Short mmCIF file of C-alpha atoms in Angstrom, two decimals:
data_model
loop_
_atom_site.label_atom_id
_atom_site.label_comp_id
_atom_site.label_asym_id
_atom_site.label_seq_id
_atom_site.Cartn_x
_atom_site.Cartn_y
_atom_site.Cartn_z
CA MET A 1 -38.08 -160.07 -0.46
CA ASP A 2 -37.35 -158.53 2.70
CA PHE A 3 -40.58 -157.19 3.34
CA GLN A 4 -42.08 -160.54 3.14
CA ALA A 5 -39.72 -162.34 5.38
CA GLY A 6 -40.15 -159.95 7.63
CA ILE A 7 -43.66 -160.68 7.95
CA LEU A 8 -43.04 -164.64 8.29
CA GLN A 9 -40.51 -164.11 11.21
CA ASP A 10 -43.84 -165.02 13.99
CA GLY A 11 -46.68 -166.63 14.19
CA SER A 12 -48.84 -163.24 14.46
CA PRO A 13 -48.24 -161.69 11.07
CA MET A 14 -48.76 -165.01 9.90
CA GLU A 15 -51.71 -165.19 11.27
CA SER A 16 -52.98 -161.45 10.16
CA LEU A 17 -51.75 -162.70 6.77
CA GLU A 18 -53.69 -166.05 6.66
CA LYS A 19 -56.93 -163.59 7.21
CA GLN A 20 -56.14 -161.51 4.34
CA LEU A 21 -55.96 -164.39 2.10
CA ILE A 22 -59.42 -166.03 3.05
CA CYS A 23 -61.93 -166.27 0.26
CA PRO A 24 -65.26 -164.23 1.58
CA ILE A 25 -67.37 -166.99 -0.70
CA CYS A 26 -65.61 -170.37 0.53
CA LEU A 27 -64.28 -168.70 3.99
CA GLU A 28 -61.30 -170.74 2.76
CA MET A 29 -57.35 -169.82 1.85
CA PHE A 30 -58.10 -168.49 -1.75
CA SER A 31 -57.51 -171.74 -4.33
CA LYS A 32 -55.85 -170.96 -7.89
CA PRO A 33 -56.58 -169.39 -9.72
CA VAL A 34 -57.67 -166.17 -8.08
CA VAL A 35 -59.26 -163.17 -9.63
CA ILE A 36 -59.53 -159.49 -8.91
CA LEU A 37 -62.86 -157.95 -9.40
CA PRO A 38 -63.19 -154.43 -10.85
CA CYS A 39 -63.67 -152.90 -7.14
CA GLN A 40 -60.12 -154.43 -6.38
CA HIS A 41 -61.58 -157.52 -4.41
CA ASN A 42 -60.54 -161.12 -4.67
CA LEU A 43 -62.05 -164.09 -4.90
CA CYS A 44 -61.62 -167.96 -5.93
CA ARG A 45 -62.55 -168.66 -9.36
CA LYS A 46 -64.66 -171.52 -8.74
CA CYS A 47 -66.31 -169.21 -6.17
CA ALA A 48 -66.81 -166.32 -8.44
CA ASN A 49 -67.96 -168.79 -10.74
CA ASP A 50 -70.88 -169.87 -8.21
CA VAL A 51 -72.16 -166.93 -7.24
CA PHE A 52 -72.07 -165.83 -11.02
CA GLN A 53 -74.24 -168.89 -11.77
CA ALA A 54 -76.23 -168.11 -8.85
CA ALA A 55 -77.33 -164.53 -10.26
CA ASN A 56 -77.60 -165.15 -13.73
CA PRO A 57 -79.49 -169.05 -13.97
CA TYR A 58 -79.80 -168.51 -17.64
CA TRP A 59 -76.33 -168.41 -18.41
CA GLN A 60 -74.75 -171.79 -19.22
CA SER A 61 -71.26 -171.62 -20.49
CA ARG A 62 -68.81 -169.13 -22.20
CA GLY A 63 -70.51 -170.96 -25.68
CA SER A 64 -73.99 -169.96 -24.64
CA LEU A 65 -75.66 -167.47 -26.56
CA ILE A 66 -76.80 -165.24 -23.75
CA SER A 67 -74.01 -162.14 -23.81
CA GLY A 68 -72.40 -161.83 -20.14
CA GLY A 69 -74.50 -161.00 -17.08
CA ARG A 70 -73.50 -159.45 -13.68
CA PHE A 71 -73.35 -160.28 -10.34
CA ARG A 72 -72.13 -158.46 -6.76
CA CYS A 73 -69.03 -158.57 -4.82
CA PRO A 74 -69.70 -160.34 -1.92
CA SER A 75 -67.35 -158.18 0.01
CA CYS A 76 -68.62 -154.40 -1.21
CA ARG A 77 -71.85 -155.24 -2.91
CA HIS A 78 -70.08 -153.41 -5.76
CA GLU A 79 -71.84 -154.53 -9.22
CA VAL A 80 -69.86 -156.28 -11.45
CA LEU A 81 -70.54 -156.20 -15.43
CA LEU A 82 -68.79 -159.59 -17.01
CA ASP A 83 -68.79 -160.33 -21.17
CA ARG A 84 -69.69 -163.47 -22.73
CA HIS A 85 -66.64 -165.25 -21.32
CA GLY A 86 -68.39 -164.94 -17.92
CA VAL A 87 -65.54 -165.17 -14.76
CA TYR A 88 -63.04 -166.56 -17.27
CA GLY A 89 -62.78 -163.14 -18.89
CA LEU A 90 -61.81 -161.44 -15.18
CA GLN A 91 -57.69 -161.14 -14.44
CA ARG A 92 -56.00 -163.00 -12.19
CA ASN A 93 -54.45 -161.79 -9.37
CA LEU A 94 -51.04 -163.41 -9.58
CA LEU A 95 -49.64 -161.46 -6.96
CA VAL A 96 -52.21 -163.23 -4.39
CA GLU A 97 -51.44 -166.57 -6.09
CA ASN A 98 -47.72 -166.17 -5.12
CA ILE A 99 -48.13 -164.81 -2.04
CA ILE A 100 -50.32 -168.02 -1.10
CA ASP A 101 -47.39 -170.01 -2.35
CA ILE A 102 -45.06 -168.25 0.00
CA TYR A 103 -47.64 -168.61 2.94
CA LYS A 104 -48.06 -172.53 2.21
CA GLN A 105 -43.94 -173.36 1.70
CA GLU A 106 -43.69 -171.35 5.08
CA CYS A 107 -46.40 -173.15 7.13
CA SER A 108 -44.97 -176.59 6.00
CA SER A 109 -41.65 -175.64 7.23
CA ARG A 110 -42.90 -174.90 10.32
CA PRO A 111 -43.05 -177.30 13.37
CA LEU A 112 -46.42 -177.94 14.43
CA LYS A 113 -47.65 -176.33 18.15
CA LYS A 114 -49.21 -178.36 20.17
CA GLY A 115 -51.55 -174.76 20.71
CA GLU A 116 -52.43 -174.57 17.02
CA HIS A 117 -55.04 -177.78 17.00
CA PRO A 118 -58.06 -177.81 18.92
CA MET A 119 -57.14 -180.24 22.31
CA CYS A 120 -60.21 -182.59 24.45
CA LYS A 121 -61.62 -181.01 27.43
CA GLU A 122 -61.47 -184.47 29.40
CA HIS A 123 -57.83 -185.68 27.46
CA GLU A 124 -56.14 -182.93 27.62
CA ASP A 125 -53.02 -184.69 25.33
CA GLU A 126 -55.64 -185.44 22.89
CA ARG A 127 -56.36 -183.82 19.77
CA ILE A 128 -59.87 -183.70 18.40
CA ASN A 129 -59.67 -186.07 15.62
CA ILE A 130 -62.99 -187.23 15.22
CA TYR A 131 -67.11 -186.67 15.48
CA CYS A 132 -69.58 -187.91 17.21
CA VAL A 133 -72.48 -188.30 14.73
CA THR A 134 -74.88 -189.00 17.75
CA CYS A 135 -74.24 -185.99 20.09
CA GLU A 136 -73.18 -183.89 16.93
CA VAL A 137 -69.87 -182.80 18.68
CA PRO A 138 -65.81 -183.21 17.62
CA THR A 139 -63.89 -185.25 20.14
CA CYS A 140 -61.28 -187.21 20.13
CA SER A 141 -60.38 -190.80 20.12
CA MET A 142 -60.15 -191.42 24.03
CA CYS A 143 -63.85 -190.43 24.54
CA LYS A 144 -64.88 -192.64 21.96
CA VAL A 145 -63.39 -195.81 23.70
CA PHE A 146 -63.68 -194.99 27.18
CA GLY A 147 -65.06 -191.69 27.69
CA ALA A 148 -68.55 -190.33 27.49
CA HIS A 149 -69.33 -191.07 23.55
CA LYS A 150 -68.13 -194.98 24.10
CA ASP A 151 -71.73 -195.95 23.10
CA CYS A 152 -72.39 -193.00 20.29
CA GLU A 153 -71.55 -193.26 16.49
CA VAL A 154 -68.76 -191.69 15.10
CA ALA A 155 -67.26 -190.31 12.10
CA PRO A 156 -63.91 -188.96 10.40
CA LEU A 157 -63.54 -185.83 11.28
CA GLN A 158 -62.05 -184.77 7.60
CA THR A 159 -65.54 -186.32 6.43
CA ILE A 160 -68.00 -184.43 8.42
CA PHE A 161 -65.69 -180.92 7.65
CA GLN A 162 -65.96 -181.84 4.12
CA GLY A 163 -69.67 -182.25 4.28
CA GLN A 164 -70.50 -179.12 6.51
CA LYS A 165 -68.06 -177.13 4.43
CA THR A 166 -69.87 -177.84 1.54
CA GLU A 167 -73.20 -177.31 3.08
CA LEU A 168 -71.94 -173.92 4.66
CA ASN A 169 -70.76 -173.15 0.73
CA ASN A 170 -74.22 -173.57 -0.39
CA CYS A 171 -76.02 -171.76 2.06
CA ILE A 172 -73.42 -168.78 1.29
CA SER A 173 -74.49 -169.21 -2.34
CA MET A 174 -78.12 -168.96 -1.56
CA LEU A 175 -77.67 -165.99 0.88
CA VAL A 176 -75.39 -164.23 -1.92
CA ALA A 177 -78.36 -165.02 -4.43
CA GLY A 178 -80.64 -163.63 -2.13
CA ASN A 179 -79.24 -160.79 -1.70
CA ASP A 180 -78.89 -159.96 -5.24
CA ARG A 181 -82.51 -160.81 -5.79
CA ILE A 182 -83.13 -158.08 -2.67
CA GLN A 183 -80.70 -155.65 -4.26
CA THR A 184 -82.37 -156.04 -7.55
CA ILE A 185 -85.78 -155.46 -5.99
CA ILE A 186 -84.36 -152.30 -4.13
CA SER A 187 -83.05 -150.89 -7.95
CA GLN A 188 -86.51 -152.00 -9.21
CA LEU A 189 -88.26 -149.71 -5.87
CA GLU A 190 -85.57 -146.63 -6.34
CA ASP A 191 -86.82 -146.69 -10.06
CA SER A 192 -90.07 -146.59 -9.08
CA CYS A 193 -90.06 -143.70 -6.61
CA GLN A 194 -87.81 -141.50 -8.85
CA SER A 195 -90.77 -142.19 -11.70
CA THR A 196 -93.08 -141.57 -8.82
CA GLU A 197 -91.33 -138.17 -8.73
CA GLU A 198 -90.97 -137.21 -12.08
CA ASN A 199 -94.82 -138.26 -12.84
CA SER A 200 -95.72 -136.01 -9.99
CA GLU A 201 -93.59 -133.40 -11.38
CA ALA A 202 -95.54 -133.68 -14.63
CA ALA A 203 -98.84 -133.76 -13.35
CA LYS A 204 -98.16 -130.72 -11.06
CA ARG A 205 -97.12 -128.92 -14.54
CA GLU A 206 -99.72 -129.84 -16.56
CA LEU A 207 -102.18 -129.06 -13.58
CA CYS A 208 -100.42 -124.96 -13.62
CA ALA A 209 -100.58 -124.80 -17.43
CA ARG A 210 -104.78 -125.63 -17.32
CA PHE A 211 -105.22 -123.53 -14.48
CA ASP A 212 -103.18 -120.81 -16.20
CA ALA A 213 -105.21 -121.15 -19.54
CA LEU A 214 -108.52 -121.08 -17.30
CA ALA A 215 -107.18 -117.92 -16.01
CA ALA A 216 -106.31 -116.49 -19.12
CA LEU A 217 -109.45 -117.15 -20.83
CA LEU A 218 -111.48 -115.93 -17.79
CA GLU A 219 -109.21 -112.28 -17.74
CA GLU A 220 -110.35 -112.39 -21.88
CA LYS A 221 -113.83 -112.36 -21.37
CA LYS A 222 -113.67 -110.09 -18.25
CA SER A 223 -112.13 -107.56 -20.63
CA GLU A 224 -114.47 -108.13 -22.98
CA LEU A 225 -117.42 -107.25 -21.11
CA LEU A 226 -115.81 -104.52 -19.33
CA GLN A 227 -115.17 -102.96 -22.94
CA ARG A 228 -119.23 -103.60 -23.45
CA ILE A 229 -119.90 -101.83 -20.40
CA SER A 230 -117.26 -98.69 -21.30
CA GLN A 231 -119.15 -98.50 -24.25
CA GLU A 232 -122.40 -98.38 -23.25
CA GLN A 233 -121.14 -95.96 -20.36
CA GLY A 234 -119.68 -93.78 -23.64
CA GLU A 235 -122.82 -93.71 -25.23
CA LYS A 236 -125.15 -92.66 -22.42
CA THR A 237 -123.15 -89.84 -21.08
CA ALA A 238 -122.30 -88.63 -24.62
CA PHE A 239 -126.56 -88.63 -25.04
CA ILE A 240 -126.77 -86.67 -21.72
CA GLN A 241 -123.98 -84.10 -22.40
CA SER A 242 -125.49 -83.32 -25.91
CA LEU A 243 -129.37 -82.60 -23.49
CA ILE A 244 -127.62 -80.65 -21.04
CA CYS A 245 -125.53 -78.48 -24.17
CA GLN A 246 -129.19 -78.15 -25.34
CA TYR A 247 -130.90 -76.98 -22.31
CA LYS A 248 -128.06 -74.82 -21.47
CA GLU A 249 -128.93 -73.30 -24.98
CA GLN A 250 -132.43 -72.97 -24.34
CA LEU A 251 -132.08 -71.54 -21.07
CA GLU A 252 -129.22 -69.12 -22.57
CA LYS A 253 -132.35 -67.86 -24.90
CA SER A 254 -134.54 -67.51 -22.60
CA SER A 255 -132.69 -65.45 -20.46
CA ARG A 256 -132.23 -62.65 -23.04
CA LEU A 257 -135.87 -63.03 -23.43
CA VAL A 258 -136.63 -62.39 -20.01
CA GLU A 259 -134.03 -59.20 -19.99
CA THR A 260 -135.66 -58.00 -23.36
CA ALA A 261 -139.32 -58.31 -21.56
CA ILE A 262 -138.12 -56.50 -18.18
CA GLN A 263 -136.65 -53.66 -19.97
CA ALA A 264 -140.10 -53.81 -22.27
CA ALA A 265 -141.91 -53.72 -19.07
CA GLU A 266 -140.18 -50.74 -17.41
CA GLU A 267 -141.26 -48.83 -20.67
CA THR A 268 -143.01 -45.70 -19.32
CA GLY A 269 -144.25 -44.07 -22.59
CA GLY A 270 -147.49 -45.70 -23.59
CA ALA A 271 -146.79 -45.10 -27.37
CA ALA A 272 -142.99 -46.93 -27.48
CA PHE A 273 -144.54 -49.55 -25.13
CA LEU A 274 -147.13 -50.94 -27.40
CA MET A 275 -144.66 -50.62 -30.71
CA ASN A 276 -143.32 -53.72 -29.35
CA ALA A 277 -145.21 -54.98 -26.73
CA LYS A 278 -147.39 -57.21 -29.35
CA GLN A 279 -144.11 -58.67 -30.99
CA LEU A 280 -142.73 -59.45 -28.07
CA ILE A 281 -145.53 -61.06 -26.39
CA LYS A 282 -145.94 -63.54 -29.73
CA THR A 283 -141.95 -64.03 -29.35
CA ILE A 284 -142.26 -65.12 -25.63
CA VAL A 285 -145.47 -67.35 -26.78
CA GLU A 286 -143.89 -69.09 -29.35
CA ALA A 287 -140.51 -69.53 -27.37
CA SER A 288 -142.95 -71.19 -24.38
CA LYS A 289 -144.69 -73.52 -26.79
CA GLY A 290 -141.91 -74.46 -29.18
CA GLY A 291 -139.30 -74.63 -26.74
CA ARG A 292 -139.52 -78.60 -25.06
CA LEU A 293 -136.69 -81.03 -25.36
CA GLU A 294 -135.91 -84.17 -25.46
CA LYS A 295 -135.75 -86.08 -21.89
CA ILE A 296 -134.17 -89.19 -20.66
CA GLU A 297 -136.13 -92.00 -19.65
CA GLN A 298 -136.61 -93.02 -15.98
CA GLY A 299 -133.69 -95.57 -15.25
CA TYR A 300 -131.76 -94.78 -17.76
CA GLU A 301 -128.37 -94.35 -15.91
CA SER A 302 -129.16 -97.89 -14.82
CA MET A 303 -126.19 -99.97 -15.81
CA ASP A 304 -128.22 -103.66 -14.63
CA ALA A 305 -128.73 -105.00 -17.63
CA PHE A 306 -124.67 -105.81 -17.41
CA SER A 307 -124.49 -107.80 -14.38
CA VAL A 308 -122.98 -111.29 -14.78
CA SER A 309 -123.97 -114.65 -12.36
CA LEU A 310 -121.12 -116.30 -11.92
CA ASP A 311 -122.89 -118.60 -9.28
CA HIS A 312 -122.80 -121.42 -11.51
CA LEU A 313 -118.81 -121.37 -12.49
CA THR A 314 -117.96 -120.95 -8.88
CA ASP A 315 -119.81 -124.14 -7.74
CA ALA A 316 -118.22 -125.68 -10.94
CA VAL A 317 -114.45 -124.16 -9.83
CA ARG A 318 -115.83 -125.78 -6.06
CA ALA A 319 -116.14 -129.37 -7.56
CA LEU A 320 -113.14 -129.47 -9.48
CA ASP A 321 -111.25 -132.59 -8.96
CA PHE A 322 -109.14 -135.40 -10.33
CA ASP A 323 -110.68 -137.92 -12.91
CA PRO A 324 -111.66 -141.21 -11.03
CA GLU A 325 -109.17 -144.06 -11.90
CA GLU A 326 -112.53 -146.47 -12.58
CA ASP A 327 -115.51 -145.29 -15.08
CA GLU A 328 -118.24 -143.83 -12.95
CA GLU A 329 -122.14 -142.78 -14.65
CA TYR A 330 -122.92 -138.98 -14.72
CA PHE A 331 -125.90 -138.28 -14.51
CA ASP A 332 -127.09 -134.37 -16.10
CA GLY A 333 -131.03 -135.11 -16.89
CA GLU A 334 -129.66 -137.67 -19.08
CA GLU A 335 -126.51 -140.08 -18.97
CA GLU A 336 -123.73 -139.19 -20.64
CA GLU A 337 -121.52 -141.96 -22.37
CA VAL A 338 -117.67 -142.35 -21.83
CA GLU A 339 -115.38 -144.14 -23.98
CA GLU A 340 -113.69 -146.76 -22.75
CA ASP A 341 -110.48 -146.32 -23.97
CA THR A 342 -109.82 -143.25 -22.16
CA ALA A 343 -106.16 -143.07 -21.32
CA PRO A 344 -105.66 -143.29 -17.17
CA GLU A 345 -103.99 -140.17 -16.78
CA ARG A 346 -105.01 -137.90 -14.37
CA THR A 347 -106.85 -134.74 -15.73
CA VAL A 348 -108.84 -131.85 -14.35
CA MET A 349 -112.43 -131.78 -15.07
CA ALA A 350 -115.21 -129.30 -13.81
CA SER A 351 -118.82 -130.97 -13.06
CA GLN A 352 -121.71 -129.54 -15.00
#
């Protein structure tokens, strides 16, 4: 209580306190009951209900079949979730209501100062107490009787005040409802952005998987073809090596026969020479006739039969692109039929 009395001793703290007791919806001092939001901001229950109704037009009453709703705090834009009781399920801020009562009691006990009410500029001692409807400005009674507004239509200040206050409150409600709709659109756009990122990552993973599978298939095919080349290489080299061995054996036999013939030719005695010469000549003739071995054909070492043309695959890879979203006609000698219920998912295709 000492703290409250210290606040109420002079005008400046009172003005600061009054600013803290202004509802952000109606721009007036809170009217009881005052409800406190989960974000710790306060609203008149009536103003909170107006904002709630604007944000939830299909929610009619506490007896409605619709369970709860939501709206955003006009001060911090925090989303407030309500159950089926609506704003009547919000907790009342009794502390703020007590402060309002104390403030009003203090204000009623204070004498009215001259500077607290707007005064007429033309008649400094006259308070502004009427409204000129013609000029749309507040003025004083003296201006109506003797001054610039004597021929104008006037109305009670309180009547115009209440009318424009109500109009301003309606405008505020429209703005708050519009802000809620904008926030909803922003949330939808944020969700769309997140979905786009997630879908893009999924498409990237799928694309990588397809290319990895294609690379694995190419690697498998390459290993198969290399194995066939190696097999052919082994068979040909083995055959050639066997021929080399045969020719080496024949060469060795021929060399030994040459040595024997040379030794016989060096024999000086006629009888001794003739004893072996005939058989030796016969052996040489037979060796020369029957020593013909198998030969390889011309071009036997060539591996041109194992050449692979990849030009068509290269062109197909270069032509890879995403499927168009709309059905298109493709021609490859004849028209291909495209199923109408094909999913719109983007996939990688190779042009034939």
